[in-house]
Tab-separated table of C-alpha atoms and ligand atoms in Angstrom:
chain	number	residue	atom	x	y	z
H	1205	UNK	CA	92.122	105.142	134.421
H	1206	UNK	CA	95.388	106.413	132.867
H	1207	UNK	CA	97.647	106.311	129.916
H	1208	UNK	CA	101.592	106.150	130.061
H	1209	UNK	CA	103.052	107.875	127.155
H	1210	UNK	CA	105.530	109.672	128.882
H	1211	UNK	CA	107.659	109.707	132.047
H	1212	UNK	CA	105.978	113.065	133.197
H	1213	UNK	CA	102.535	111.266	132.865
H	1214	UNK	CA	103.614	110.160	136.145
H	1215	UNK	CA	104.391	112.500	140.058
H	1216	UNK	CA	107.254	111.460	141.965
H	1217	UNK	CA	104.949	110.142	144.336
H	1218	UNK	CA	103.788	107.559	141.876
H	1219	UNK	CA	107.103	106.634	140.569
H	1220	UNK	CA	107.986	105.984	144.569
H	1221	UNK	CA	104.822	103.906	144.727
H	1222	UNK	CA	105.697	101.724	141.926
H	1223	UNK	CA	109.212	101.127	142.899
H	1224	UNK	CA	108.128	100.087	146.509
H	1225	UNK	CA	105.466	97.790	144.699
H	1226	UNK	CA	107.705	96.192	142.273
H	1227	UNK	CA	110.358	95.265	145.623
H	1228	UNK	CA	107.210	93.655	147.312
H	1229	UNK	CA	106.341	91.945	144.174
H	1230	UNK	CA	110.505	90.628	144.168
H	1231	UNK	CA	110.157	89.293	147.292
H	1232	UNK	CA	107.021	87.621	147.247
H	1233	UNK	CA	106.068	86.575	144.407
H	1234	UNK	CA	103.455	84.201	144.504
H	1235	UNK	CA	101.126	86.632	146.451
H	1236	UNK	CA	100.508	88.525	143.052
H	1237	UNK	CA	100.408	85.144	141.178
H	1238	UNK	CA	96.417	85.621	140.551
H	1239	UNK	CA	96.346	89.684	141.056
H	1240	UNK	CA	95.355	89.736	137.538
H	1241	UNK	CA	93.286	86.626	137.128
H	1242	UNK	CA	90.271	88.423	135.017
H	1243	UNK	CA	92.642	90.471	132.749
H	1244	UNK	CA	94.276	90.440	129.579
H	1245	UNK	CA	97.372	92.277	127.699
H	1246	UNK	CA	97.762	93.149	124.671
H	1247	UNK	CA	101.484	93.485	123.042
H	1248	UNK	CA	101.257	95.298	120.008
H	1249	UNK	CA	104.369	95.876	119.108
H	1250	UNK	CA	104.706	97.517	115.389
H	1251	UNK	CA	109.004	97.517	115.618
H	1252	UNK	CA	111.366	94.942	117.462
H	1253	UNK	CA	111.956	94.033	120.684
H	1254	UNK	CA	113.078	91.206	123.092
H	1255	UNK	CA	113.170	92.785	126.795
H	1256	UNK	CA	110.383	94.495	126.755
H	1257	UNK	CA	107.698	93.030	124.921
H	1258	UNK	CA	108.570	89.782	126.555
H	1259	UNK	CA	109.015	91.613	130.468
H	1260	UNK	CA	105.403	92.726	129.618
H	1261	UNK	CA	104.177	89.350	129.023
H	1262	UNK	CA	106.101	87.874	131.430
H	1263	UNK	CA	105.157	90.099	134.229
H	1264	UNK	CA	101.261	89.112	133.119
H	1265	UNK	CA	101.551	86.192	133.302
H	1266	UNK	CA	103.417	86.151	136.755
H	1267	UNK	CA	100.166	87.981	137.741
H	1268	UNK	CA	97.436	85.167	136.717
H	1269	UNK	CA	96.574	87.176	133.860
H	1270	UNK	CA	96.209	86.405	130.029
H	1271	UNK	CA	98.336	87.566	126.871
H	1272	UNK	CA	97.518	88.763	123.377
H	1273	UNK	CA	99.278	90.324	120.572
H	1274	UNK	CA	101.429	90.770	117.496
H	1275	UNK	CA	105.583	91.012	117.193
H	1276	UNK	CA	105.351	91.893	113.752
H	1277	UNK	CA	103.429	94.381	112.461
H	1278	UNK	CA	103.704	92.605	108.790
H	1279	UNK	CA	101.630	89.632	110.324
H	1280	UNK	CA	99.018	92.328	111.256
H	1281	UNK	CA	96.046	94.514	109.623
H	1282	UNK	CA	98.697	97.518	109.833
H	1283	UNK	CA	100.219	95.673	106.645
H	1284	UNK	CA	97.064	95.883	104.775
H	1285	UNK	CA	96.969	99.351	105.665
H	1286	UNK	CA	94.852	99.966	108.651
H	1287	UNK	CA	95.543	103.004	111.370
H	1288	UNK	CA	96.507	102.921	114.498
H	1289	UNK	CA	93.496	104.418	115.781
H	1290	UNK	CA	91.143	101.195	113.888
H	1291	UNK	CA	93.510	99.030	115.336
H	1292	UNK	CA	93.113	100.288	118.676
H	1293	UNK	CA	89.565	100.355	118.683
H	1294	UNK	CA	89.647	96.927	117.748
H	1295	UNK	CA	92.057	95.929	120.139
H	1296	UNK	CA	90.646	97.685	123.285
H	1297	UNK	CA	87.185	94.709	122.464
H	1298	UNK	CA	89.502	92.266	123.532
H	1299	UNK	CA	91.540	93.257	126.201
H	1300	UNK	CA	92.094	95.479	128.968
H	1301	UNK	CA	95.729	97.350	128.922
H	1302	UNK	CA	97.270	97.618	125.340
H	1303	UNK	CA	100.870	97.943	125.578
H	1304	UNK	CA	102.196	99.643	121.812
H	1305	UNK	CA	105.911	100.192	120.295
H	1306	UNK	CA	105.221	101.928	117.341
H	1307	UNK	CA	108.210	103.360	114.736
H	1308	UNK	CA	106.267	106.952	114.172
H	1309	UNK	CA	106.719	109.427	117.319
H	1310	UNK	CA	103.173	110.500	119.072
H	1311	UNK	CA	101.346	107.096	117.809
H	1312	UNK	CA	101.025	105.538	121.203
H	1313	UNK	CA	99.457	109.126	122.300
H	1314	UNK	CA	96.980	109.105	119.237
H	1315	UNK	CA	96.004	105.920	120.388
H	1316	UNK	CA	95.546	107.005	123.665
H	1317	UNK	CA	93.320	109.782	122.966
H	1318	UNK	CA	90.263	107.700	121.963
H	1319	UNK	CA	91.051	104.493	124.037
H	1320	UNK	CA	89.135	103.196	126.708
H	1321	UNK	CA	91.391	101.213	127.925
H	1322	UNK	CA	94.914	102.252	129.485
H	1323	UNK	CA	97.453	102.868	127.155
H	1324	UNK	CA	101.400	101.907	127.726
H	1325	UNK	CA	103.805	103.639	125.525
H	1326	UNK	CA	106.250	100.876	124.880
H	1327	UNK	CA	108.507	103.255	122.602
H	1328	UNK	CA	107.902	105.655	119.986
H	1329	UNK	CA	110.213	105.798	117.264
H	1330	UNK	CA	113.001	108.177	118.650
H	1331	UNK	CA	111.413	110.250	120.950
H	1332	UNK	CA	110.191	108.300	124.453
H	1333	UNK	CA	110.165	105.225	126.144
H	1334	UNK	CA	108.646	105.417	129.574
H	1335	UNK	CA	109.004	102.102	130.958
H	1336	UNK	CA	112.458	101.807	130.405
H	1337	UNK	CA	113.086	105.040	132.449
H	1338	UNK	CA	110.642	102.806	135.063
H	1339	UNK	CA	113.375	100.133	134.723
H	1340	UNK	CA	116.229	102.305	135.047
H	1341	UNK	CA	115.113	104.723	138.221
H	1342	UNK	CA	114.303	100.827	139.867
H	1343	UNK	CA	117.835	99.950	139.185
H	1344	UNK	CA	119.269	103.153	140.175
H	1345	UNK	CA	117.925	102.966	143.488
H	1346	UNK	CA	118.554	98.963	143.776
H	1347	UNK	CA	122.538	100.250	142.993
H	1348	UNK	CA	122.783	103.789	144.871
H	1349	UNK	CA	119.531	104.079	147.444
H	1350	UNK	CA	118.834	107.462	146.149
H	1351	UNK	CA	117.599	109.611	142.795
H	1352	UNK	CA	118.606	113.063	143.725
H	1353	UNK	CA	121.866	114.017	144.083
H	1354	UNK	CA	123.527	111.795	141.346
H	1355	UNK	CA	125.923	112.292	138.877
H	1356	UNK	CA	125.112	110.643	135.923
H	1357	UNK	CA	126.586	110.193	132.508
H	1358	UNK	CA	124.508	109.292	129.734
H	1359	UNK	CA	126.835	108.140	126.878
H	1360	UNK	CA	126.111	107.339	122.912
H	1361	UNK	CA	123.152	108.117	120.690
H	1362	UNK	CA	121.655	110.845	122.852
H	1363	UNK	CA	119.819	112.121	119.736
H	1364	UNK	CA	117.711	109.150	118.929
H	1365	UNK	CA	117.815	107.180	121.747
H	1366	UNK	CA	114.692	107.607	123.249
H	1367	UNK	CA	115.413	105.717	126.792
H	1368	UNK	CA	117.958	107.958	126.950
H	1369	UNK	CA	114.991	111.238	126.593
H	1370	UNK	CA	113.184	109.523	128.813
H	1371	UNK	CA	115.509	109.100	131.354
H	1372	UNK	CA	116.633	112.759	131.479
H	1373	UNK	CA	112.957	113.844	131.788
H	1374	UNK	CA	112.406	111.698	134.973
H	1375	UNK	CA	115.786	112.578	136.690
H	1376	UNK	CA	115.456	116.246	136.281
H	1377	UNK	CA	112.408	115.645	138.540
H	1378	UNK	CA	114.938	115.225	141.044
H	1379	UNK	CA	116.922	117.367	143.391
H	1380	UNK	CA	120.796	117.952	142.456
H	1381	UNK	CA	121.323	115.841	139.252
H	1382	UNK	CA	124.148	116.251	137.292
H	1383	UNK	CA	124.270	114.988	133.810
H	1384	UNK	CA	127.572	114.447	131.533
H	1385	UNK	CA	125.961	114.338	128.060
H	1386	UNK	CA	128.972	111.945	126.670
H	1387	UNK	CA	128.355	111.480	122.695
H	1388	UNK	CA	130.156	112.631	119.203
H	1389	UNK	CA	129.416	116.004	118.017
H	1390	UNK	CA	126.322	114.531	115.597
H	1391	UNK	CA	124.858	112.292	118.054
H	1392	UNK	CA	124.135	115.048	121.149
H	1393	UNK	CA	120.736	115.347	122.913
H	1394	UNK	CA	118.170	117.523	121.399
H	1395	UNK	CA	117.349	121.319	122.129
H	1396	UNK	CA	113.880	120.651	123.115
H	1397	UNK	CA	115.604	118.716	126.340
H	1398	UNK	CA	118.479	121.591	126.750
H	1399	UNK	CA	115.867	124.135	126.908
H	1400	UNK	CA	113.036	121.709	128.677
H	1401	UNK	CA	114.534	119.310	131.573
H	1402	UNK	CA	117.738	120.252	131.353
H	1403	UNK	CA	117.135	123.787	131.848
H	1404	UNK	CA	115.259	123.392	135.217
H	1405	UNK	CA	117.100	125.147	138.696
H	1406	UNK	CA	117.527	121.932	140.040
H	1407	UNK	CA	119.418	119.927	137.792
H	1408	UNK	CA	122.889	120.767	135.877
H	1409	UNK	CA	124.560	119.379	132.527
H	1410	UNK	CA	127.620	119.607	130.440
H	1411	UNK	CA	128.597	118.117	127.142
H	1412	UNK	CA	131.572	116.142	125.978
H	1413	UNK	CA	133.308	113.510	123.550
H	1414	UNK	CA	135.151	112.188	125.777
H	1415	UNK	CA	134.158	108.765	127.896
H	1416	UNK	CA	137.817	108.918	129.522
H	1417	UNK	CA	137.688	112.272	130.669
H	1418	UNK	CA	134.722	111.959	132.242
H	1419	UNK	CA	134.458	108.651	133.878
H	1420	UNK	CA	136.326	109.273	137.175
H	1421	UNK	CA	133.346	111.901	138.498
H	1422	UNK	CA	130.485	109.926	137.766
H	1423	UNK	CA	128.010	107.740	140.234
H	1424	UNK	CA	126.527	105.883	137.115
H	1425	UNK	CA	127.120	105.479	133.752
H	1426	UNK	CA	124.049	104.805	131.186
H	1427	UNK	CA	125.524	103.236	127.831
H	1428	UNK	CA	123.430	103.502	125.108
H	1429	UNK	CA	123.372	101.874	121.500
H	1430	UNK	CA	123.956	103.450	118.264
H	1431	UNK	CA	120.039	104.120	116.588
H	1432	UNK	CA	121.386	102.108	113.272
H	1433	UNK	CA	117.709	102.057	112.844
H	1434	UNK	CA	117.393	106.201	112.815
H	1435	UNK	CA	119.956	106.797	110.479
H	1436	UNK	CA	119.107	108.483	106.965
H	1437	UNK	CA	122.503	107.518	105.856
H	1438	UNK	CA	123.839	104.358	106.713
H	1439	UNK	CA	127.469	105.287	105.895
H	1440	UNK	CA	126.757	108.097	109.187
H	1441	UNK	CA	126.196	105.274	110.825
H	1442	UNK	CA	129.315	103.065	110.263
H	1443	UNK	CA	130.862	106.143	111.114
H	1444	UNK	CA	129.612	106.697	114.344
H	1445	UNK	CA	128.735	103.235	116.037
H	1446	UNK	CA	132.131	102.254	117.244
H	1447	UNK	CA	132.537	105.539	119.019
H	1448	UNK	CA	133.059	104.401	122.438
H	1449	UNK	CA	133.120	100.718	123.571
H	1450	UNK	CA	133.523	100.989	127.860
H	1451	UNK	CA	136.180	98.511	128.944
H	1452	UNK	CA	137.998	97.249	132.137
H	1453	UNK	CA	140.724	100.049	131.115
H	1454	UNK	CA	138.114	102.523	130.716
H	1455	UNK	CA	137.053	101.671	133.821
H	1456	UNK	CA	140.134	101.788	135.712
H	1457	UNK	CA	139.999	105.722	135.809
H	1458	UNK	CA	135.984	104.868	137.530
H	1459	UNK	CA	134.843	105.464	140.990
H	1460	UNK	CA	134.705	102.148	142.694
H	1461	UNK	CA	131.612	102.203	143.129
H	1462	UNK	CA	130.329	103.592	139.660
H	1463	UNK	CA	127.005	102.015	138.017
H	1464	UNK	CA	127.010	101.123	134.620
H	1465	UNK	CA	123.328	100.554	132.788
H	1466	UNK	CA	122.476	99.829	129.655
H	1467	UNK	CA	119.006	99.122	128.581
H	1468	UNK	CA	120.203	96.633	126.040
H	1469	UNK	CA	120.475	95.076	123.167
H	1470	UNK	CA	123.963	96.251	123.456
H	1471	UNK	CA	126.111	95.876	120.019
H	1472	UNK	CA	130.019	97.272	120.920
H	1473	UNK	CA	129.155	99.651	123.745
H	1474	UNK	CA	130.319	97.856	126.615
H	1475	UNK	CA	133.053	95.218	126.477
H	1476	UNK	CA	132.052	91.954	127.806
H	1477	UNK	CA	135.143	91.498	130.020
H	1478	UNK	CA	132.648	94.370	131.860
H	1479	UNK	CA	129.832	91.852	132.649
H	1480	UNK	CA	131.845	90.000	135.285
H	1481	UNK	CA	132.687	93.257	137.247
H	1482	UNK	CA	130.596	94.327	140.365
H	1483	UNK	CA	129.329	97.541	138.829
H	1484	UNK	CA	127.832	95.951	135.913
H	1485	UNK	CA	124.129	96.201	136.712
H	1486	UNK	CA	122.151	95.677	132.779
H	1487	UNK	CA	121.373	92.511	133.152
H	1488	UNK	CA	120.013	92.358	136.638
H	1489	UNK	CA	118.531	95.982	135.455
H	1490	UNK	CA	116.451	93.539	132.644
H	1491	UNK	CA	115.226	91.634	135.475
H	1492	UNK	CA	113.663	94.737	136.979
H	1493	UNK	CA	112.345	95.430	134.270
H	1494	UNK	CA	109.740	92.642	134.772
H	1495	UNK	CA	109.325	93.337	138.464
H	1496	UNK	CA	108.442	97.527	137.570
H	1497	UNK	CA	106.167	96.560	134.800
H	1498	UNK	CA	103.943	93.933	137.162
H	1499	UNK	CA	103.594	96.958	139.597
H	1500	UNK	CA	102.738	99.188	136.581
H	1501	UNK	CA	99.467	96.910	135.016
H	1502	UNK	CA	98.653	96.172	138.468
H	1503	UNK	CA	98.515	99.543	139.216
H	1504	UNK	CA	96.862	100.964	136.038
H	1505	UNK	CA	94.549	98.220	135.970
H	1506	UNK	CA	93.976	99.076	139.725
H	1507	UNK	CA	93.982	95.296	140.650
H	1508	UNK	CA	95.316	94.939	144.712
H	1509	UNK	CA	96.818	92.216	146.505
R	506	NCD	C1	115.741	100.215	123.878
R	506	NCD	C2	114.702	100.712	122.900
R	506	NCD	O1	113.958	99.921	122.303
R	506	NCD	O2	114.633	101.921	122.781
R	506	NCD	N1	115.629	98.825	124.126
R	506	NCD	C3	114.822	98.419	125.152
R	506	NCD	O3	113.634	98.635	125.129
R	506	NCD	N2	115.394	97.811	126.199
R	506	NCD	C4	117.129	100.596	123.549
R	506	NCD	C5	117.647	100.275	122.181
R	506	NCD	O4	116.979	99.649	121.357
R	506	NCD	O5	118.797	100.657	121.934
């Protein structure tokens, strides 16, 4: 049995593994339908969501399993005041994966440390978000065929964003990645990834303002959402959340064949005059997200075809 609570929690190996399981799963589909028949999920998910609570559920149910769970905390003990590790040890009676979003960093890995049941970090306030990075290295290869030897610019909220942490930790895992840090001045990636992934022999990164001037060199683009949600000072955010908006002019100066992901909800990052053009891959990238996360409980829960 493991826990996912961060992209590292998982080799290369694994990562390849899942991504091979999650094409099989695309393709035939009703071969997994009862994969899961004895199981059952549990969504607890203490902050909001669309894709990925309901990918979760979705892909369990595409596997013959059952669903359980909360999408607001207020409608659960947590209001009356109860810890994460109580609720956990409740939980983990009536199910057998818990899948958590939780506002406070680390809470998905305190649960995890008692549980005896696998653990799925489904995002921790600003710090990591594992099965997004899943989603994204799925689409990534759907769109380019390879992990190493990409350039990739990451652009918004690189403090907060945790897909965006995420992501960086799994690519630097990589041979010959080059990241373009795009954000404002206020909004760049932390030190703890500057002097952690970003630091290792293999990978390279530089730092800019400027979407425009660094569009043309890149082989995908990650747009990324202000964290309104982050903020201790909501006029810092009005500031900030228009910064860059990516539009068919923007993308004029693009390689051809330049990837643009997002891992959604999107608010004024990417124009939707982009959603029509060939390299627009977030939505499809959503869809993935299902297929990866069906590979991942079948794998955790070690259920086989
Ligand atoms: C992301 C998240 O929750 O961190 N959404 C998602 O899971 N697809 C990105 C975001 O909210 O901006």
């Amino acid at each position: 049995m493991y826990h996912l609570i961060k992209i590292s929690d998982l080799t290369k190996d694994k990562i390849a593994s899942l991504i091979e399981l999650a094409n099989d799963i695309e393709t035939d589909r009703r071969a997994y339908s009862k994969v899961c028949e004895d199981a059952s999920l549990a969504s607890l998910f203490f902050e909001p969501s669309t894709r990925t609570r309901l990918s979760f559920e979705a892909a369990m149910l595409e596997l013959g399993g059952k669903v359980l769970g909360f999408a607001d905390a207020s409608t659960s003990s947590a209001a009356k005041g109860e810890s994460v590790a109580d609720t956990i040890r409740v939980v983990e009676c009536y199910s057998d994966i818990i899948v958590m979003r939780h506002p406070k960093e680390g809470a998905p890995y305190a649960a995890s440390r008692k549980a005896s049941v696998p653990i799925i970090n489904a995002g921790d306030g600003g710090h990591n978000h594992p099965t997004q990075t899943l989603t994204d290295l799925h689409t990534i290869m759907k769109a380019k065929g390879r992990l190493g030897g990409i350039t990739i610019g990451l652009c918004g909220d690189l403090m907060f964003g945790r897909t965006v942490h995420s992501l960086v930790e799994a690519l630097s895992m990589y041979d010959d990645v080059h990241f373009v840090l795009i954000s404002p001045e206020e909004l760049r990636a932390p030190d703890y990834l500057k002097e952690g992934a970003l630091n290792k022999p293999n990978v390279t990164f530089v730092e800019t303002e400027s979407l425009d001037e660094s569009i043309s060199g890149l082989d995908v683009l990650y747009m990324t959402r202000v964290q309104r949600e982050r903020f201790f000072n909501e006029a810092d955010y009005v500031r900030l959340k228009d910064r860059y908006c990516l539009t068919l002019a923007t993308l004029k100066r693009a390689s051809r064949d330049l990837a643009v992901l997002h891992p959604l909800p999107r608010v004024n990052e990417i124009a939707p005059e982009v959603d029509d053009t060939e390299g627009a891959w977030y939505f499809k990238q959503a869809m993935y997200g299902k297929h990866i996360r069906k590979a991942l409980i079948m794998d955790m829960l070690e259920a086989r075809r």
